[in-house]
GROMACS .gro file of C-alpha atoms in nm:
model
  374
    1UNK     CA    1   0.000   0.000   0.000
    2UNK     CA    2   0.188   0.335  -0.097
    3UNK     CA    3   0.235   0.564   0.215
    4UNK     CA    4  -0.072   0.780   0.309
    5UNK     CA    5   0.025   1.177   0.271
    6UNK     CA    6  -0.086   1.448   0.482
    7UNK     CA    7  -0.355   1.549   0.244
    8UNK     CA    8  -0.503   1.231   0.198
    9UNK     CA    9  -0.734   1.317   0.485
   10UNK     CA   10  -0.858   1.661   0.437
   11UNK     CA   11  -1.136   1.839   0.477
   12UNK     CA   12  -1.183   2.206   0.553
   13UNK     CA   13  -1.445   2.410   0.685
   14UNK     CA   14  -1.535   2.612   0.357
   15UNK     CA   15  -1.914   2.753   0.309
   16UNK     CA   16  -1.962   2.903  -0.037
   17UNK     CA   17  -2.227   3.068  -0.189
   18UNK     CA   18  -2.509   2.901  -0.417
   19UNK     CA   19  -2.817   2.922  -0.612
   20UNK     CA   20  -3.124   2.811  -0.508
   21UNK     CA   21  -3.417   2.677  -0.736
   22UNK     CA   22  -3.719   2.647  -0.602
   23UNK     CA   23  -3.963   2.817  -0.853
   24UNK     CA   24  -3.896   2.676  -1.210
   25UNK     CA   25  -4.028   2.829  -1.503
   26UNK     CA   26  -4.279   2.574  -1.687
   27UNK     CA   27  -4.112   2.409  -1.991
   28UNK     CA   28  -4.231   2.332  -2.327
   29UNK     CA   29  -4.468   2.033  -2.356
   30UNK     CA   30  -4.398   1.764  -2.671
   31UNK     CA   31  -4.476   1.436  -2.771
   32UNK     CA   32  -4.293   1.147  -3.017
   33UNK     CA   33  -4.514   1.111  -3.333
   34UNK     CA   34  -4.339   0.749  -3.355
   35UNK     CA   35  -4.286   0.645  -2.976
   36UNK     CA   36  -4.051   0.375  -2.911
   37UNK     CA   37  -4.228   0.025  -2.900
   38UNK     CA   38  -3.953  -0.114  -2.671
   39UNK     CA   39  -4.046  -0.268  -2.358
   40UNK     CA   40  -3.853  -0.446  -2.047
   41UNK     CA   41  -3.796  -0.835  -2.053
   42UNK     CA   42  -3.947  -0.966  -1.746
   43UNK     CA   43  -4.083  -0.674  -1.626
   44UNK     CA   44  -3.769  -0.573  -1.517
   45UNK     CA   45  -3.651  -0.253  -1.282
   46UNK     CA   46  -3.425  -0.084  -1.477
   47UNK     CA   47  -3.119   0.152  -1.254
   48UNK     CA   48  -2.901   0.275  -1.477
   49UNK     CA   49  -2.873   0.411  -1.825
   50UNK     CA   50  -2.506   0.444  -2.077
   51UNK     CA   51  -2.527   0.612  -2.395
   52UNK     CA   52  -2.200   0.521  -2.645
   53UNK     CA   53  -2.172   0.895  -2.797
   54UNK     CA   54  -1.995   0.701  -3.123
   55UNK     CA   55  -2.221   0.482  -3.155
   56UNK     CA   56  -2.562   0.619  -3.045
   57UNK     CA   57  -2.606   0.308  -2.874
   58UNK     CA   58  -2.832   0.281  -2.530
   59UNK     CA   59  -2.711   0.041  -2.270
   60UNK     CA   60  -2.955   0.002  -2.000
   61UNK     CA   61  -2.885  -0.190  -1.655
   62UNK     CA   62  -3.145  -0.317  -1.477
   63UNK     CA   63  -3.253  -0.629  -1.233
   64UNK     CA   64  -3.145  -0.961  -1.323
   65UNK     CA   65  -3.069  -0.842  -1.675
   66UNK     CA   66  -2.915  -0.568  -1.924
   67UNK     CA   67  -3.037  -0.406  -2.273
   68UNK     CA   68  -2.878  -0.322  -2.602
   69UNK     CA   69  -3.107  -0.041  -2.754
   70UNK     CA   70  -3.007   0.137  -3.085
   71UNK     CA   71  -3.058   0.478  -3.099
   72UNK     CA   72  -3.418   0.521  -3.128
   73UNK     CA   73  -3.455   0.290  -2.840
   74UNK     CA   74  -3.500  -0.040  -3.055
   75UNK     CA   75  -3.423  -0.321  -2.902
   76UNK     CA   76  -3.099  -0.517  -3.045
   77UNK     CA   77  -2.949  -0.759  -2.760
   78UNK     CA   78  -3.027  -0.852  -2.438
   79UNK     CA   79  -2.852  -1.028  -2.170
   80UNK     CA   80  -2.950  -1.213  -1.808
   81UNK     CA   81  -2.734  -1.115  -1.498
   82UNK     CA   82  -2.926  -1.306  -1.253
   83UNK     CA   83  -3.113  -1.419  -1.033
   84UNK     CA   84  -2.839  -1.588  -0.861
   85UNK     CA   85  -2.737  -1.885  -0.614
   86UNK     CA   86  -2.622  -1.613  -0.349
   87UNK     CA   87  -2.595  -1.457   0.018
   88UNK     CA   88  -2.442  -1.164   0.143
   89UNK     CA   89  -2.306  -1.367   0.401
   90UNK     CA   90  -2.068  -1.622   0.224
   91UNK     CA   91  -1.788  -1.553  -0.022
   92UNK     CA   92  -1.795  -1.677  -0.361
   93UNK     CA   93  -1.828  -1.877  -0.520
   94UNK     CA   94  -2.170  -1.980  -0.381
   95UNK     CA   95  -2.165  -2.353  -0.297
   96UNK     CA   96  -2.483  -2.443  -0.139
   97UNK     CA   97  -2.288  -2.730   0.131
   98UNK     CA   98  -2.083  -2.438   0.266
   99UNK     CA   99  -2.377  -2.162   0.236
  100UNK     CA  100  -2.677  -2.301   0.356
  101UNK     CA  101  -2.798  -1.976   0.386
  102UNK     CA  102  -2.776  -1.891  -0.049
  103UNK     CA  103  -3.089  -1.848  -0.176
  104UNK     CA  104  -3.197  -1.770  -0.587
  105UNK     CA  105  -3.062  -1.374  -0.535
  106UNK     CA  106  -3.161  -1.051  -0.765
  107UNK     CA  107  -2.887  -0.906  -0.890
  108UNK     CA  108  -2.921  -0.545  -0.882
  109UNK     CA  109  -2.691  -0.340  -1.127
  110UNK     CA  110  -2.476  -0.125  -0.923
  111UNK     CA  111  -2.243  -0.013  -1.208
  112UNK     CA  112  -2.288   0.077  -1.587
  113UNK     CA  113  -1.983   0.211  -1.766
  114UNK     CA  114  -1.798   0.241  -2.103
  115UNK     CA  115  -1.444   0.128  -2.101
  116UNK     CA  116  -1.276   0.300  -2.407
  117UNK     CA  117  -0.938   0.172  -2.472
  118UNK     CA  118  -0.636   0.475  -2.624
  119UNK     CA  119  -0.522   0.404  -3.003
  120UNK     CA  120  -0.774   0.115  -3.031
  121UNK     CA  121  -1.143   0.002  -3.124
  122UNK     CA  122  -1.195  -0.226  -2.831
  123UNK     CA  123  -1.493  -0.134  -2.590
  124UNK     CA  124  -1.629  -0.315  -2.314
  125UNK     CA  125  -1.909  -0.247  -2.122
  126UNK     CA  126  -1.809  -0.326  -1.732
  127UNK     CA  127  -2.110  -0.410  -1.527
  128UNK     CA  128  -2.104  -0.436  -1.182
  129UNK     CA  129  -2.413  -0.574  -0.952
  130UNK     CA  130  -2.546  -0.667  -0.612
  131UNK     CA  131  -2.476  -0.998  -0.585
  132UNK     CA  132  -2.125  -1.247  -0.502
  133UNK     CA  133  -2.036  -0.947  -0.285
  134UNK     CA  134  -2.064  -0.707  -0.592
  135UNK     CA  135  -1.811  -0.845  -0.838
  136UNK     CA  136  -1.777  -0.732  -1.154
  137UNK     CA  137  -1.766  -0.841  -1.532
  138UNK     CA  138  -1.722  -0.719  -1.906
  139UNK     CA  139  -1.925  -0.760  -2.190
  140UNK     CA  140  -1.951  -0.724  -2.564
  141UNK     CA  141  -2.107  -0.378  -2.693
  142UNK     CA  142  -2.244  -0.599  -2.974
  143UNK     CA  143  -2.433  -0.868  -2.775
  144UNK     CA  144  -2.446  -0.761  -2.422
  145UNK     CA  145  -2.533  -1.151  -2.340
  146UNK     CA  146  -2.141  -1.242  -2.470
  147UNK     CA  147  -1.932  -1.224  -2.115
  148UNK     CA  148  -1.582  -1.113  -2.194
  149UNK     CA  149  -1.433  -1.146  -1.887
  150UNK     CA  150  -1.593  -1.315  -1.534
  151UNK     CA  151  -1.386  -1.446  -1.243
  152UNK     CA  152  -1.506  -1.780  -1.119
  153UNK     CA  153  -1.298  -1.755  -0.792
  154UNK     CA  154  -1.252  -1.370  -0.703
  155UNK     CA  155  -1.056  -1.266  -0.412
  156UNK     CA  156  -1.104  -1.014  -0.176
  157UNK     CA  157  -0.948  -0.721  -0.287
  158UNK     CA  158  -1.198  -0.780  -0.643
  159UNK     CA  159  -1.531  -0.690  -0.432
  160UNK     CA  160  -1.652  -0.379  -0.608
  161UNK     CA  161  -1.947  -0.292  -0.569
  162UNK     CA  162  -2.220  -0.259  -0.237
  163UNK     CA  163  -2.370  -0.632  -0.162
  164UNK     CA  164  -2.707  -0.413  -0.057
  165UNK     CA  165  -2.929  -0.272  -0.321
  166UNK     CA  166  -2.979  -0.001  -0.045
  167UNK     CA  167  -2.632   0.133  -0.051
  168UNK     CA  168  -2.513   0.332  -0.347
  169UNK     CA  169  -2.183   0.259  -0.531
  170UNK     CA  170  -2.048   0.553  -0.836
  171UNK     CA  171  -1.760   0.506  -1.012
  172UNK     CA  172  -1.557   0.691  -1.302
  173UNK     CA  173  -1.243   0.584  -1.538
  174UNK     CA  174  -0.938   0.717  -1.580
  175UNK     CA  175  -0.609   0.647  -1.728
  176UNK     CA  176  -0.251   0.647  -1.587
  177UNK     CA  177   0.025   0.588  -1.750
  178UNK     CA  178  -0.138   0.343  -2.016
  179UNK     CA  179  -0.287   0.190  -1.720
  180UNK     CA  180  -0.694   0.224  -1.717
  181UNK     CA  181  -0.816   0.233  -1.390
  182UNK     CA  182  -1.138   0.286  -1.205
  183UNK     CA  183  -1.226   0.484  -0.909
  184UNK     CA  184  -1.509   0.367  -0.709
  185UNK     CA  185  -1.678   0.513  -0.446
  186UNK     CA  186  -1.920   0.306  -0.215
  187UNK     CA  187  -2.103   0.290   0.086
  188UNK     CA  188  -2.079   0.095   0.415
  189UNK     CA  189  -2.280  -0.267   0.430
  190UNK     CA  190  -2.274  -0.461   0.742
  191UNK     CA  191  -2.274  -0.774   0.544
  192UNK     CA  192  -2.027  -0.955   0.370
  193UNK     CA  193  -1.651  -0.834   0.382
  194UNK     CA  194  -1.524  -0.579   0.626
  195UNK     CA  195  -1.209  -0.347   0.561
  196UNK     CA  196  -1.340  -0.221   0.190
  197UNK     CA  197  -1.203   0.160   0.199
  198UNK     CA  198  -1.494   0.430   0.069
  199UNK     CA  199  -1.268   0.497  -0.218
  200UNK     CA  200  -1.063   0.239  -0.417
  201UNK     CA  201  -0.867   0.265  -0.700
  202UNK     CA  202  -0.897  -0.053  -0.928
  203UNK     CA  203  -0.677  -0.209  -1.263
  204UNK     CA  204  -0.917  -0.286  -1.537
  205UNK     CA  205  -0.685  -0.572  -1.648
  206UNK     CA  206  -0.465  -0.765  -1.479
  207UNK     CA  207  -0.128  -0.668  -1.313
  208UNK     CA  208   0.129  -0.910  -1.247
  209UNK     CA  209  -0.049  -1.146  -0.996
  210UNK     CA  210  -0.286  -0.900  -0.928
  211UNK     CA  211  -0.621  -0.983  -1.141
  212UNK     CA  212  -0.859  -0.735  -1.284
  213UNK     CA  213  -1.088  -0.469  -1.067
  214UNK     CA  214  -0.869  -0.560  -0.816
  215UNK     CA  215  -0.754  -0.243  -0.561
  216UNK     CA  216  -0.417  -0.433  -0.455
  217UNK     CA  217  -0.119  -0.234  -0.437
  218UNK     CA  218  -0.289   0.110  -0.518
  219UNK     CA  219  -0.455   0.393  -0.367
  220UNK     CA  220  -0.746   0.408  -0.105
  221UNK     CA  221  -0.971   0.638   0.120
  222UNK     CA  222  -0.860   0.527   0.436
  223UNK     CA  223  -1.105   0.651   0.708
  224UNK     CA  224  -1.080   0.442   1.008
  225UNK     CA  225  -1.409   0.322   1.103
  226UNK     CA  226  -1.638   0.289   0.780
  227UNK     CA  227  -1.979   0.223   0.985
  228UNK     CA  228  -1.886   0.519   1.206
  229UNK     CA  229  -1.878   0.762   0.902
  230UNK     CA  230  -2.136   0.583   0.663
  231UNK     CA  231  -2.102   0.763   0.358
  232UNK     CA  232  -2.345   0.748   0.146
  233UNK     CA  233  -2.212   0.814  -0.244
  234UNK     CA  234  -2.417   1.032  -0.505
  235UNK     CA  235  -2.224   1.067  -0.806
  236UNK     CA  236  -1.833   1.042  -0.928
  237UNK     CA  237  -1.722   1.246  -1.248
  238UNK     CA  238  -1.389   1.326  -1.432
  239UNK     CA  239  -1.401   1.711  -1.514
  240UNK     CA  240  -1.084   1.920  -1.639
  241UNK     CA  241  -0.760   1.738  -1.487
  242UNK     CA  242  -0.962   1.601  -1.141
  243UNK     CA  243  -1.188   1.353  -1.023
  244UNK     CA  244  -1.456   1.404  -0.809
  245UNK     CA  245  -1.674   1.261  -0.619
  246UNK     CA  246  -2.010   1.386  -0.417
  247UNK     CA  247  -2.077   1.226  -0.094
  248UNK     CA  248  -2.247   1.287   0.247
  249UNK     CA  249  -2.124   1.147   0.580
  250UNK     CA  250  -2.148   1.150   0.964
  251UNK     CA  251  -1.955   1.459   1.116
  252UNK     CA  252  -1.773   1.286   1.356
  253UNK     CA  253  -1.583   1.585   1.515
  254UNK     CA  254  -1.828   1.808   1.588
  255UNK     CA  255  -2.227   1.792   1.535
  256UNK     CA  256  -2.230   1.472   1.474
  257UNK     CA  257  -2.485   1.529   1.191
  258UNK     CA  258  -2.478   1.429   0.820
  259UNK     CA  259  -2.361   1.672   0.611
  260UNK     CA  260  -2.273   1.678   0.217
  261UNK     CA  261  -1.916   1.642   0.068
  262UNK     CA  262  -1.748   1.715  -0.268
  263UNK     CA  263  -1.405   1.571  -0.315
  264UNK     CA  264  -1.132   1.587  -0.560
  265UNK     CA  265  -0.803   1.465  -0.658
  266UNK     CA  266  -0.584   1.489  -0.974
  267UNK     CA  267  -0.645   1.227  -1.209
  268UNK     CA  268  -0.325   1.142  -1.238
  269UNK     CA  269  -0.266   1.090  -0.885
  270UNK     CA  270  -0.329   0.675  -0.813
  271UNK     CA  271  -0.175   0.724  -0.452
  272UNK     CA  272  -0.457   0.971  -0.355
  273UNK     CA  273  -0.178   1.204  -0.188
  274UNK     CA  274  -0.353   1.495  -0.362
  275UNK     CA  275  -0.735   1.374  -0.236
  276UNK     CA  276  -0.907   1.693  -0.027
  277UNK     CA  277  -1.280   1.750   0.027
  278UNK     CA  278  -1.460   1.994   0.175
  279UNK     CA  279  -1.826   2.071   0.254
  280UNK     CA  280  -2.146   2.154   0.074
  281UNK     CA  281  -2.369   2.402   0.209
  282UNK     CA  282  -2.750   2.472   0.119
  283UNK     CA  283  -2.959   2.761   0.213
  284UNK     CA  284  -3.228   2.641   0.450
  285UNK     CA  285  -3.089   2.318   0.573
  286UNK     CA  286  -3.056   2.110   0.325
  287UNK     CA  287  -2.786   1.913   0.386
  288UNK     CA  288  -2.800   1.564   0.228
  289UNK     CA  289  -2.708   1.511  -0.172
  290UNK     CA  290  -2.936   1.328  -0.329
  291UNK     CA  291  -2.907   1.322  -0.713
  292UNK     CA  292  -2.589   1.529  -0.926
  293UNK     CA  293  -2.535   1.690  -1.290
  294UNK     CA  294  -2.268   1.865  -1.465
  295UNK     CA  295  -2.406   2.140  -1.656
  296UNK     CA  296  -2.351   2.537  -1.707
  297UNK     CA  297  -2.485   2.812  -1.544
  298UNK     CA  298  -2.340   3.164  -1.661
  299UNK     CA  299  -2.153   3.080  -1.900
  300UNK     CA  300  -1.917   2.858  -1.607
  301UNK     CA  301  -1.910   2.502  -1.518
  302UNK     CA  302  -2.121   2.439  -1.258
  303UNK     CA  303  -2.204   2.098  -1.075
  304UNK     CA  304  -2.628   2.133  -1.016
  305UNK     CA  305  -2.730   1.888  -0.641
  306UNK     CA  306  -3.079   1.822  -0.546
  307UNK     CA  307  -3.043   1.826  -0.195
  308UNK     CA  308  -3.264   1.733   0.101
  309UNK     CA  309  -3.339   1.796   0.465
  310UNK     CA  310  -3.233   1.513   0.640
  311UNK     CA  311  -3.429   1.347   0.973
  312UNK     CA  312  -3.250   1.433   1.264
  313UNK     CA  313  -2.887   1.326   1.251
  314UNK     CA  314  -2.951   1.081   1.058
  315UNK     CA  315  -2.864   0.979   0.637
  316UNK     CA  316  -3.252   0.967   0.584
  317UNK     CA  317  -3.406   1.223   0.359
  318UNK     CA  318  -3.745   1.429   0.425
  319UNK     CA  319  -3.985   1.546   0.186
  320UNK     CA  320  -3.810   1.874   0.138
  321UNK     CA  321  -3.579   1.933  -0.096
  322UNK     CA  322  -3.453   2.206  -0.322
  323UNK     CA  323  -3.188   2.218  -0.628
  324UNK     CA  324  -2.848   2.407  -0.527
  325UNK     CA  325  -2.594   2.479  -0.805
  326UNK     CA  326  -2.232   2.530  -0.721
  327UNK     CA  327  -2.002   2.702  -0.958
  328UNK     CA  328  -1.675   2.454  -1.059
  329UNK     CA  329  -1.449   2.742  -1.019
  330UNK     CA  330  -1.510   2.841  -0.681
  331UNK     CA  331  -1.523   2.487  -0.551
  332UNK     CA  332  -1.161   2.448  -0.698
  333UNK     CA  333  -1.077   2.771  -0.509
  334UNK     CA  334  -1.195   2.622  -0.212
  335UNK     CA  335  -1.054   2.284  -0.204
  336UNK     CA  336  -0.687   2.424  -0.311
  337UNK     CA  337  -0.702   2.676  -0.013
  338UNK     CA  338  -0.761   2.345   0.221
  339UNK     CA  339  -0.453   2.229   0.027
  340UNK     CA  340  -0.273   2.478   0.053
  341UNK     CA  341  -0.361   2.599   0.441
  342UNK     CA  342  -0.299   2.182   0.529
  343UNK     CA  343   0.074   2.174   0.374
  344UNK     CA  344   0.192   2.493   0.428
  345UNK     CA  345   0.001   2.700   0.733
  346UNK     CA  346  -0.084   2.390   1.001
  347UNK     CA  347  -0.461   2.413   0.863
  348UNK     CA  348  -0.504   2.771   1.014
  349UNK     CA  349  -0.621   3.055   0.811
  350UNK     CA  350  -0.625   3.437   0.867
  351UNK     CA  351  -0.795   3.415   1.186
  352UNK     CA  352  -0.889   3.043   1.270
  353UNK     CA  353  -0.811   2.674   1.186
  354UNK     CA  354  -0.963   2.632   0.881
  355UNK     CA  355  -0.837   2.287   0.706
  356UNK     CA  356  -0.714   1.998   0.944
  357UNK     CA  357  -0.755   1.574   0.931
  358UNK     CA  358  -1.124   1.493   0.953
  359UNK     CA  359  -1.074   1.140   0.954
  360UNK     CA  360  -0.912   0.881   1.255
  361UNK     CA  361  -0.553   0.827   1.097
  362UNK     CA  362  -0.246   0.975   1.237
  363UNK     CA  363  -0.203   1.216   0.948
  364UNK     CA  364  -0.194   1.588   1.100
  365UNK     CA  365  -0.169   1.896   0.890
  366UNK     CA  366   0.209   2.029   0.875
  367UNK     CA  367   0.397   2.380   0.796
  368UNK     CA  368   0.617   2.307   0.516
  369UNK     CA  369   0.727   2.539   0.234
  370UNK     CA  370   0.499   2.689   0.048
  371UNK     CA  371   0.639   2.515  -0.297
  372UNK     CA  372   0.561   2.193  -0.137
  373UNK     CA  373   0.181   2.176  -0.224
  374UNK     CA  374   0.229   2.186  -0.626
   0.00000   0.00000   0.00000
């Protein structure tokens, strides 16, 4: 495991300014003179939608299966990803002598992404579900029922994706060096394996000894107690030269509370020493993330949250709920200043501490020379 930097624990007490929707003005009503006939196999939930921008292609993930549309939504291959001999208790693989507990399991897609290889035409889809402790697999864009690559025996450090349709897993890809990886971010289950970091960085092929979507060897989130934070994960996206993700989590320092989270590190950075995050703010107390989108707003980038009031201090939403917007630019301000006050200045500011270690690890904020944090 590479050595954990000061700033891979950061947060910093930053409130910024947003907009507030809560009066929309009505939009324009239409309707498709030819409506798509298409209809789900099996009367299927579907979770997740990928659209191939070269192709026009739909991909669609859903329960216990996954859909090929073309672009006007006909369909043109289909492919069954469960139900499945499975518990959240055992390891796989599933036999039924050592699990008596497996039962025929939904899998619930958890993950739906486009792996796009440099200087060549190979694509994969990598889908990622719900069940055998959330491993993952990659498919054909052609026929989305031809499994390119499955791991009968997985290990450990392969577990991807949340074992609980409940808890929310995002993930974006990257490259490094002509290595693709994957950043994942996922919530706490109290089933299954313990000691799976919030954040992992995985291969998408294998390395050495290390097999594919595996997160040995490279950088994590390291937090301390998982349950005791419980983040719950909203969305993960690759804008300019970062990756982000949007989170909220227990407060453990001070209210106690849940409270949203955006946080960032360089995309080029597999040993997360650059990671930093700092808080989200929303005018009349709404304070948990529920849904994310990159858009514009003025002319500048700006990442648009619906958030809601949670229920006491706890990750629950309430009925109300409002759309924030927070401008790109400033958020970058914000999160370098943690940066920079955490390397350089202890964590204090002009008048008061402002950036420290938010996290239980032994990392501390330190006063080193201001060329240090580039």
């Amino acid at each position: 495991m590479p050595a954990a930097a000061p700033l891979l624990l950061l947060h910093a007490i930053c409130w910024w300014p947003l907009v507030l929707f809560l009066l929309l003005p009505p939009l324009p009503l239409f309707a498709l003179t030819n409506p798509p006939t298409f209809i789900s196999l099996h009367d299927s939930r579907l979770n997740h939608l990928l659209q191939d921008s070269s192709s026009g292609y739909v991909y669609v993930g859903a329960v216990n299966a996954l859909y090929h549309l073309s672009s006007d939504l006909q369909l043109i291959s289909w492919g069954k990803t469960g139900p499945t001999l499975d518990s959240p208790d055992c390891l796989p693989p599933i036999e039924p002598k050592d699990c008596s507990q497996a039962r025929q399991t939904d899998n619930i897609n958890q993950l739906l992404l486009l792996e796009k290889q440099e200087g060549s035409q190979a694509q994969r889809l990598i889908v990622c579900g719900t069940v055998l402790q959330g491993i993952c697999e990659k498919r054909s864009l052609a026929n989305v029922s031809q499994v390119l690559y499955h791991t009968a025996n997985p290990v450990d450090t392969q577990y991807v994706a949340a074992n609980d349709p409940r808890v929310s897993t995002v993930a974006v890809l990257t490259e490094h060096r002509g290595t693709r990886l994957m950043l994942v971010g996922r919530g706490y289950t109290s089933k299954g394996p313990g000691g799976i970091p919030p954040i992992t960085t995985r291969r998408l092929e294998q390395y050495h000894s290390s097999p594919a979507f595996s997160h040995e060897e490279l950088g994590k989130l390291v937090v301390g107690s998982y349950s005791e934070y419980n983040n719950q994960f909203v969305k993960a996206l690759h804008h300019g030269t970062h990756i982000y993700f949007l989170f909220s989590r227990r407060d453990t320092l001070k209210t106690r509370d849940y409270q949203t989270y955006i946080s960032r590190l360089c995309a080029g950075d597999p040993s997360f020493y650059s990671y930093v995050e700092v808080p989200l703010s929303c005018t009349g107390g709404y304070n948990l993330a529920q849904a994310a989108a990159m858009g514009t707003y003025l002319g500048k980038a700006t990442i648009f949250v619906a958030m809601a009031a949670g229920q006491a201090s706890t990750p629950t939403p309430t009925a109300r709920s409002a759309l924030c917007a927070y401008s790109m630019e400033e958020l970058d301000q914000a999160l370098k200043r943690a940066q920079v006050l955490c390397y350089t200045q202890e964590g204090k500011g002009d008048k008061e501490k402002e950036a420290y270690i938010a996290y239980e690890v032994s990392s501390k904020c330190l006063k080193l020379p201001p060329v240090s944090h580039h």
